[in-house]
PDB file of C-alpha atoms in Angstrom:
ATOM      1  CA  UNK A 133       0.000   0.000   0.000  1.00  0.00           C
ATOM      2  CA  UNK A 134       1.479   3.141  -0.344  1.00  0.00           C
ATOM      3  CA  UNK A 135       1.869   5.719   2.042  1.00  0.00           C
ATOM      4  CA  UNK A 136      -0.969   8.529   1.955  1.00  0.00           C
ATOM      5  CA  UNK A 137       1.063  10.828   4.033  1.00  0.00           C
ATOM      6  CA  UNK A 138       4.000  11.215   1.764  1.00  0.00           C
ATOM      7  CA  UNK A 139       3.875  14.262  -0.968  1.00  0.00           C
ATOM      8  CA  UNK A 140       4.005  13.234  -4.279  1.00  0.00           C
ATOM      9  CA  UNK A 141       6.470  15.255  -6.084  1.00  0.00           C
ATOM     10  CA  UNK A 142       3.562  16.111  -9.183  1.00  0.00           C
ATOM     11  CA  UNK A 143       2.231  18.414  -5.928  1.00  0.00           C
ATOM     12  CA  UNK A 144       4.262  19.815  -4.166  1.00  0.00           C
ATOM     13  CA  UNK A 145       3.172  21.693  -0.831  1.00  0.00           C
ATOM     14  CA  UNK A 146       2.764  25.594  -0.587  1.00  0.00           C
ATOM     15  CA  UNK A 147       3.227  27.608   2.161  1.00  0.00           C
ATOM     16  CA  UNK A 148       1.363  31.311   2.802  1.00  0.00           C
ATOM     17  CA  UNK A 149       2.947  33.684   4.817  1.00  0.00           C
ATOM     18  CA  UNK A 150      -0.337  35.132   6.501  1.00  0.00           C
ATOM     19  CA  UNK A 151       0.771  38.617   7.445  1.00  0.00           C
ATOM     20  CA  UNK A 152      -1.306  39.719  11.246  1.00  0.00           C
ATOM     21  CA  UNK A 153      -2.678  43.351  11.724  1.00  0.00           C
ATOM     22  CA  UNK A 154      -2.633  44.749  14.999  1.00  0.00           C
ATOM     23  CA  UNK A 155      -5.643  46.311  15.946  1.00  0.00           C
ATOM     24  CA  UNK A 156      -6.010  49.503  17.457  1.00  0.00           C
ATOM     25  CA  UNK A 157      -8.851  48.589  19.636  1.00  0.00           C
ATOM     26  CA  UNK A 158      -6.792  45.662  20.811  1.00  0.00           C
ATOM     27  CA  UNK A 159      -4.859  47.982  22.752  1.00  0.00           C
ATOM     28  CA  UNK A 160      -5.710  48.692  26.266  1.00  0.00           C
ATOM     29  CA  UNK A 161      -5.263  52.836  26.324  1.00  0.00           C
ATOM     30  CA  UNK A 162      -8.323  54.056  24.849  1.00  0.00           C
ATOM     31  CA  UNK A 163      -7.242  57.467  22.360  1.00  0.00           C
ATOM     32  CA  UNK A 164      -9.697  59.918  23.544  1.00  0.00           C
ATOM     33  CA  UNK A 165     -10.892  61.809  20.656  1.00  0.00           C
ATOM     34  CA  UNK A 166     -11.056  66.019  20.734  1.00  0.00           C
ATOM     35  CA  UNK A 167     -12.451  68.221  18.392  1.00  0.00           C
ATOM     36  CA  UNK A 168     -10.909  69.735  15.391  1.00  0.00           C
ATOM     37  CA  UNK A 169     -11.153  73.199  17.963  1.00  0.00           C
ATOM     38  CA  UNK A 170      -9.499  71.854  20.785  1.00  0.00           C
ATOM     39  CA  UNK A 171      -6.484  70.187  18.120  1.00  0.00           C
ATOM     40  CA  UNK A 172      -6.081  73.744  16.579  1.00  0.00           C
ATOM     41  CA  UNK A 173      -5.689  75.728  20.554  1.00  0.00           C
ATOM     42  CA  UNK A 174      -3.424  73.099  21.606  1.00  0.00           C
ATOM     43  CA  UNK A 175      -1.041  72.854  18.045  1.00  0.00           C
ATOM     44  CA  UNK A 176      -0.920  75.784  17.279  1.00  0.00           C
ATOM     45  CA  UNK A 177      -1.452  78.353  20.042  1.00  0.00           C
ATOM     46  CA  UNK A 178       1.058  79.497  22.263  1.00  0.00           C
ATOM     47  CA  UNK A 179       0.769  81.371  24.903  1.00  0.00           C
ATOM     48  CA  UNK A 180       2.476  84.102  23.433  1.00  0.00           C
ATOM     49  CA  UNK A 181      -0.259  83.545  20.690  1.00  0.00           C
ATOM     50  CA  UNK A 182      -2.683  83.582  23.394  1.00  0.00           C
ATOM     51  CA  UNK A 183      -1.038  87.449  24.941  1.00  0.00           C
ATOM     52  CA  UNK A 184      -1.415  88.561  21.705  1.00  0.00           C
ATOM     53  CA  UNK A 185      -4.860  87.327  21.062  1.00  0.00           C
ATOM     54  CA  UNK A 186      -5.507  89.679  24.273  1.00  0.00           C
ATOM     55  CA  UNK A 187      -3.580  92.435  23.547  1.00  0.00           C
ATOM     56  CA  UNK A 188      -4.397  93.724  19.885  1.00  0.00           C
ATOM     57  CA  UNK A 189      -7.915  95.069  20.314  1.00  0.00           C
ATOM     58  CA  UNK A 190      -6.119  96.573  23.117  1.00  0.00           C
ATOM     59  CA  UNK A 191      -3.633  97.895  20.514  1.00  0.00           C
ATOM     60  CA  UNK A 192      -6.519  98.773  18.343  1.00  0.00           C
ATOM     61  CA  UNK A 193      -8.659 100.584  21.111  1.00  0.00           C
ATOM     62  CA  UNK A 194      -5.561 102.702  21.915  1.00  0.00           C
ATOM     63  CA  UNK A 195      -5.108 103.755  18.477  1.00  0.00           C
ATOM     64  CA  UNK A 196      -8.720 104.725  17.941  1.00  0.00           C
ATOM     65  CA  UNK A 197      -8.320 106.389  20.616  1.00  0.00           C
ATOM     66  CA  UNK A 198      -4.921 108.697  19.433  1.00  0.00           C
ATOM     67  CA  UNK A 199      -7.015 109.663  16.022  1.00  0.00           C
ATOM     68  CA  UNK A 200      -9.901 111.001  17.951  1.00  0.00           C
ATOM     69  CA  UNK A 201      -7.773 112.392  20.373  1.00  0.00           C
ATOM     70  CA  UNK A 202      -9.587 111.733  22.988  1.00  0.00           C
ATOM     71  CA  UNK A 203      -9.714 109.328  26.173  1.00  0.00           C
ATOM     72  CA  UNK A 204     -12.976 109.980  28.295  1.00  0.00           C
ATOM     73  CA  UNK A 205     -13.231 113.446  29.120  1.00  0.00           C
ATOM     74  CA  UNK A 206      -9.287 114.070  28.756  1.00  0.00           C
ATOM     75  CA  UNK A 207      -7.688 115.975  25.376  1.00  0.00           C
ATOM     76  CA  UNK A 208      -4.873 113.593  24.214  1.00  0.00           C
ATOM     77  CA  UNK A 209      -4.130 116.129  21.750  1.00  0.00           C
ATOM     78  CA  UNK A 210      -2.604 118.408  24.302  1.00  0.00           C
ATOM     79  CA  UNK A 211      -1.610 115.984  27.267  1.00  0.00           C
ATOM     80  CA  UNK A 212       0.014 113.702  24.600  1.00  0.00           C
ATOM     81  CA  UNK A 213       1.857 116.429  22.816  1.00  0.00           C
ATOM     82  CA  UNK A 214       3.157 118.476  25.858  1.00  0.00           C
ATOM     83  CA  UNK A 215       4.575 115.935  27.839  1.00  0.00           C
ATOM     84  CA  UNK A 216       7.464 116.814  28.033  1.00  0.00           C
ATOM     85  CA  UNK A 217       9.103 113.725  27.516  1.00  0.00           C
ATOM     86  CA  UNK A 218      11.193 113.777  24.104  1.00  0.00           C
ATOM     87  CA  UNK A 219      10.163 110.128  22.945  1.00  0.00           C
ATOM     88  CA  UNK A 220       6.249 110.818  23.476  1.00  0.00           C
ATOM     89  CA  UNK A 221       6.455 114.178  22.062  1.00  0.00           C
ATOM     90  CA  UNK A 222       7.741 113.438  19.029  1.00  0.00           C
ATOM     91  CA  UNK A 223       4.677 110.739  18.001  1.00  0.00           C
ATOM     92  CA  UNK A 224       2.564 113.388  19.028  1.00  0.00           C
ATOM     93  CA  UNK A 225       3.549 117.394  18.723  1.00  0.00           C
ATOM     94  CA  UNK A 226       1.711 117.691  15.352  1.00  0.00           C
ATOM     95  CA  UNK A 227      -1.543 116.329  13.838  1.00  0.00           C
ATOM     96  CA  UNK A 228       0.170 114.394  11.408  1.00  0.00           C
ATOM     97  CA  UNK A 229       2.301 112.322  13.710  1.00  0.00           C
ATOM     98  CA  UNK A 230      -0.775 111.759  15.659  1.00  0.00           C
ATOM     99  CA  UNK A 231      -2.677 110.154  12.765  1.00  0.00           C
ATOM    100  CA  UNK A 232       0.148 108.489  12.005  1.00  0.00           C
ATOM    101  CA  UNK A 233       0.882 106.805  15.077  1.00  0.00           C
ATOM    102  CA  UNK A 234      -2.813 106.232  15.695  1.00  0.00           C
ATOM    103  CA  UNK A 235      -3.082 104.696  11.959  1.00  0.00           C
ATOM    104  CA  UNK A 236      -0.131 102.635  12.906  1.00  0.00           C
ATOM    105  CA  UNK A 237      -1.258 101.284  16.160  1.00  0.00           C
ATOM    106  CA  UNK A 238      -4.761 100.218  14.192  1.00  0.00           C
ATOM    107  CA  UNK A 239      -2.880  98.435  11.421  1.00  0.00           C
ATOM    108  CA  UNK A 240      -0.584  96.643  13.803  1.00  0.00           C
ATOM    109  CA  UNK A 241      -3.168  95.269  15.660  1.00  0.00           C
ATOM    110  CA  UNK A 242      -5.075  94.343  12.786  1.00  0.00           C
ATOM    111  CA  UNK A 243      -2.265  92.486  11.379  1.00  0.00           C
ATOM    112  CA  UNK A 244      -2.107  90.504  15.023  1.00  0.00           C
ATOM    113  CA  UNK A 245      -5.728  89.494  14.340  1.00  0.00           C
ATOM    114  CA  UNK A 246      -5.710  88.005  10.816  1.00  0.00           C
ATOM    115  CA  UNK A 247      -2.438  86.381  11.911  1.00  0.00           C
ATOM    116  CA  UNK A 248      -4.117  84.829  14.826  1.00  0.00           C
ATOM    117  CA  UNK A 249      -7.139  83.996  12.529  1.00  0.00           C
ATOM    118  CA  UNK A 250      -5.039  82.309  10.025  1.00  0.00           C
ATOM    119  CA  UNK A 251      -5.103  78.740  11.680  1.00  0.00           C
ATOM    120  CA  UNK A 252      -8.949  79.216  11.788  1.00  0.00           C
ATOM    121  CA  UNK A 253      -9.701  80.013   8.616  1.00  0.00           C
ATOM    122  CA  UNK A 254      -7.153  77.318   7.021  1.00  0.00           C
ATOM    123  CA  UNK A 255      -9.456  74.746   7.029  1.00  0.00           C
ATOM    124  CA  UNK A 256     -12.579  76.692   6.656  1.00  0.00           C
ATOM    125  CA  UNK A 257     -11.612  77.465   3.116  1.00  0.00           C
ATOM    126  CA  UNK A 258     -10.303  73.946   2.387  1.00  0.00           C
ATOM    127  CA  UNK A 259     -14.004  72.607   3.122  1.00  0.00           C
ATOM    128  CA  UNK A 260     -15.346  75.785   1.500  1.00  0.00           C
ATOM    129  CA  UNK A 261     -13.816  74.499  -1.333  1.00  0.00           C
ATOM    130  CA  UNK A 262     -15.951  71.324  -0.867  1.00  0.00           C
ATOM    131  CA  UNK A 263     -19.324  72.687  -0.973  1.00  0.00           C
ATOM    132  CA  UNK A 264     -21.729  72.865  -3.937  1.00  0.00           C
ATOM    133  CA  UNK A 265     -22.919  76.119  -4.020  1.00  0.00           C
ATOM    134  CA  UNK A 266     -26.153  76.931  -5.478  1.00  0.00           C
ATOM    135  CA  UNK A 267     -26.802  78.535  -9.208  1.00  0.00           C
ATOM    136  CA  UNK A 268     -27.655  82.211  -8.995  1.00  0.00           C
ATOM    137  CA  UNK A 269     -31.363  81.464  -9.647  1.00  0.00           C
ATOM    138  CA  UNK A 270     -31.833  79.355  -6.503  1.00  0.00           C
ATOM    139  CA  UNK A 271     -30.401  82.074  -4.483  1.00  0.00           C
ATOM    140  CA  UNK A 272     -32.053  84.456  -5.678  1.00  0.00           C
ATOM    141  CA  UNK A 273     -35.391  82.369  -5.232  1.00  0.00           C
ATOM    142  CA  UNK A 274     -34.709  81.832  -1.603  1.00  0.00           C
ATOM    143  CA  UNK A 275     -33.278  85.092  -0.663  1.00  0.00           C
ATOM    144  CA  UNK A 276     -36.829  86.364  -1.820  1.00  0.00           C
ATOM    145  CA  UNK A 277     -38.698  83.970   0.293  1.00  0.00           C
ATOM    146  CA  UNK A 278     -36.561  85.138   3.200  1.00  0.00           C
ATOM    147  CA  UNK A 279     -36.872  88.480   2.343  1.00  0.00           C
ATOM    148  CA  UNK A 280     -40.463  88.203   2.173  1.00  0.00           C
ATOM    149  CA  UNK A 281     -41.513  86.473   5.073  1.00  0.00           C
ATOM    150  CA  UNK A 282     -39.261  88.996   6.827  1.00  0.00           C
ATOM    151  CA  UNK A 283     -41.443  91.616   5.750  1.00  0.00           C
ATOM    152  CA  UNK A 284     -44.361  89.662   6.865  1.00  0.00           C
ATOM    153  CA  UNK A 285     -43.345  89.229  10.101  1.00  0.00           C
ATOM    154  CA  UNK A 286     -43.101  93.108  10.002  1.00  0.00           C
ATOM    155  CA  UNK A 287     -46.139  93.533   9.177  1.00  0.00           C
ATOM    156  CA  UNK A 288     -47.889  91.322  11.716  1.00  0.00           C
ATOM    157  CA  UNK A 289     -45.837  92.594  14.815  1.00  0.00           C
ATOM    158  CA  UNK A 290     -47.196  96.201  13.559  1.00  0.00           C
ATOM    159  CA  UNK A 291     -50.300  95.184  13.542  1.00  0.00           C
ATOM    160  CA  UNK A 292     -50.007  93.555  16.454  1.00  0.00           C
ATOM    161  CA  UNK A 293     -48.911  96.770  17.799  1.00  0.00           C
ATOM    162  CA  UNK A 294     -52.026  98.902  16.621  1.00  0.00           C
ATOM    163  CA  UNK A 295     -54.409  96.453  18.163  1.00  0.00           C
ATOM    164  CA  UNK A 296     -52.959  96.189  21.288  1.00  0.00           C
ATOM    165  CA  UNK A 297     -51.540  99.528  22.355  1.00  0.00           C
ATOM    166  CA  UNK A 298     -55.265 100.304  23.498  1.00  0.00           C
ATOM    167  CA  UNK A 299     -55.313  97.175  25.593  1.00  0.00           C
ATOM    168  CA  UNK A 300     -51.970  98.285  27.025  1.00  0.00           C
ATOM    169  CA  UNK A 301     -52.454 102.359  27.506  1.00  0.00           C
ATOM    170  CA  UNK A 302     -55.747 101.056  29.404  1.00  0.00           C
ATOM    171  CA  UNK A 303     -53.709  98.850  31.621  1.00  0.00           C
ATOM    172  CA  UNK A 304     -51.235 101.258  32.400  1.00  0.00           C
ATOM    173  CA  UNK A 305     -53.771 103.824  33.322  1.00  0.00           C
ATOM    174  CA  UNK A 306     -55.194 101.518  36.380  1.00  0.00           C
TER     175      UNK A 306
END
């Protein structure tokens, strides 16, 4: 009888290599999942980012404040350009230098903003980019709508008005 176990050499035996994936969920440490937010304030803002978040409307308020030249019920004009310290006195002895300085301070902090807004609007344009925006006949179809049911809410809060401002003038007179 011959041997069933041996290979016959028309056949011979192949071998797969069966390659094993590691799971992720295999592991025991769960990865907590943030928001794309939360990934953004902790990558890419600093504190320094943060300071600077805080201080240009600061910067901006201030410099508003130098090209109307005033603060409250104080004249910058003349406490600003009197001072008698050299270094303040020469940003602000004329009206020009004023603006200037003023127009400076506005445009600096400006800048600060749209730097600090960069990171934000980075990926808002990359999915704006995504979106199938409607044909010009569409919009103006539904702006119309919207515009007209805003004027009929107008309408029926004024006439809600008329008919009750007798029913509230009596009230108010017991």
């Amino acid at each position: 009888m011959a041997d069933l176990n041996k290979t016959t050499p028309e056949a011979p035996e192949k071998t797969k290599k069966i390659k094993v994936k590691k799971n992720a969920s295999s592991t025991p440490e769960k990865e907590q999942k943030h928001s794309r937010v939360m990934e953004i304030l902790k990558k890419e803002y600093a504190f320094e980012n943060w300071l600077l978040a805080i201080l240009s409307p600061v910067l901006i308020l201030y410099g508003v404040y130098i090209l109307i030249g005033k603060f409250g019920s104080v004249n910058l004009v003349n406490v600003l350009g009197s001072s008698g310290i050299g270094f303040i006195d020469f940003f602000f002895n004329t009206p020009l230098k004023r603006i200037l300085t003023g127009v400076f301070l506005v445009l600096i902090g400006l800048l600060v903003i749209i730097y600090l807004a960069i990171p934000f609007l980075r990926p808002s344009i990359a999915e704006m980019k995504k979106v199938s925006w409607p044909t010009s006949k569409s919009l103006a179809i539904n702006t119309s709508r919207v515009f007209l049911f805003l004027v009929l809410l107008m309408v029926v809060f004024t006439l809600y008005g008329f008919l009750l401002e007798p029913l509230f003038s009596w009230l108010f007179s017991l």
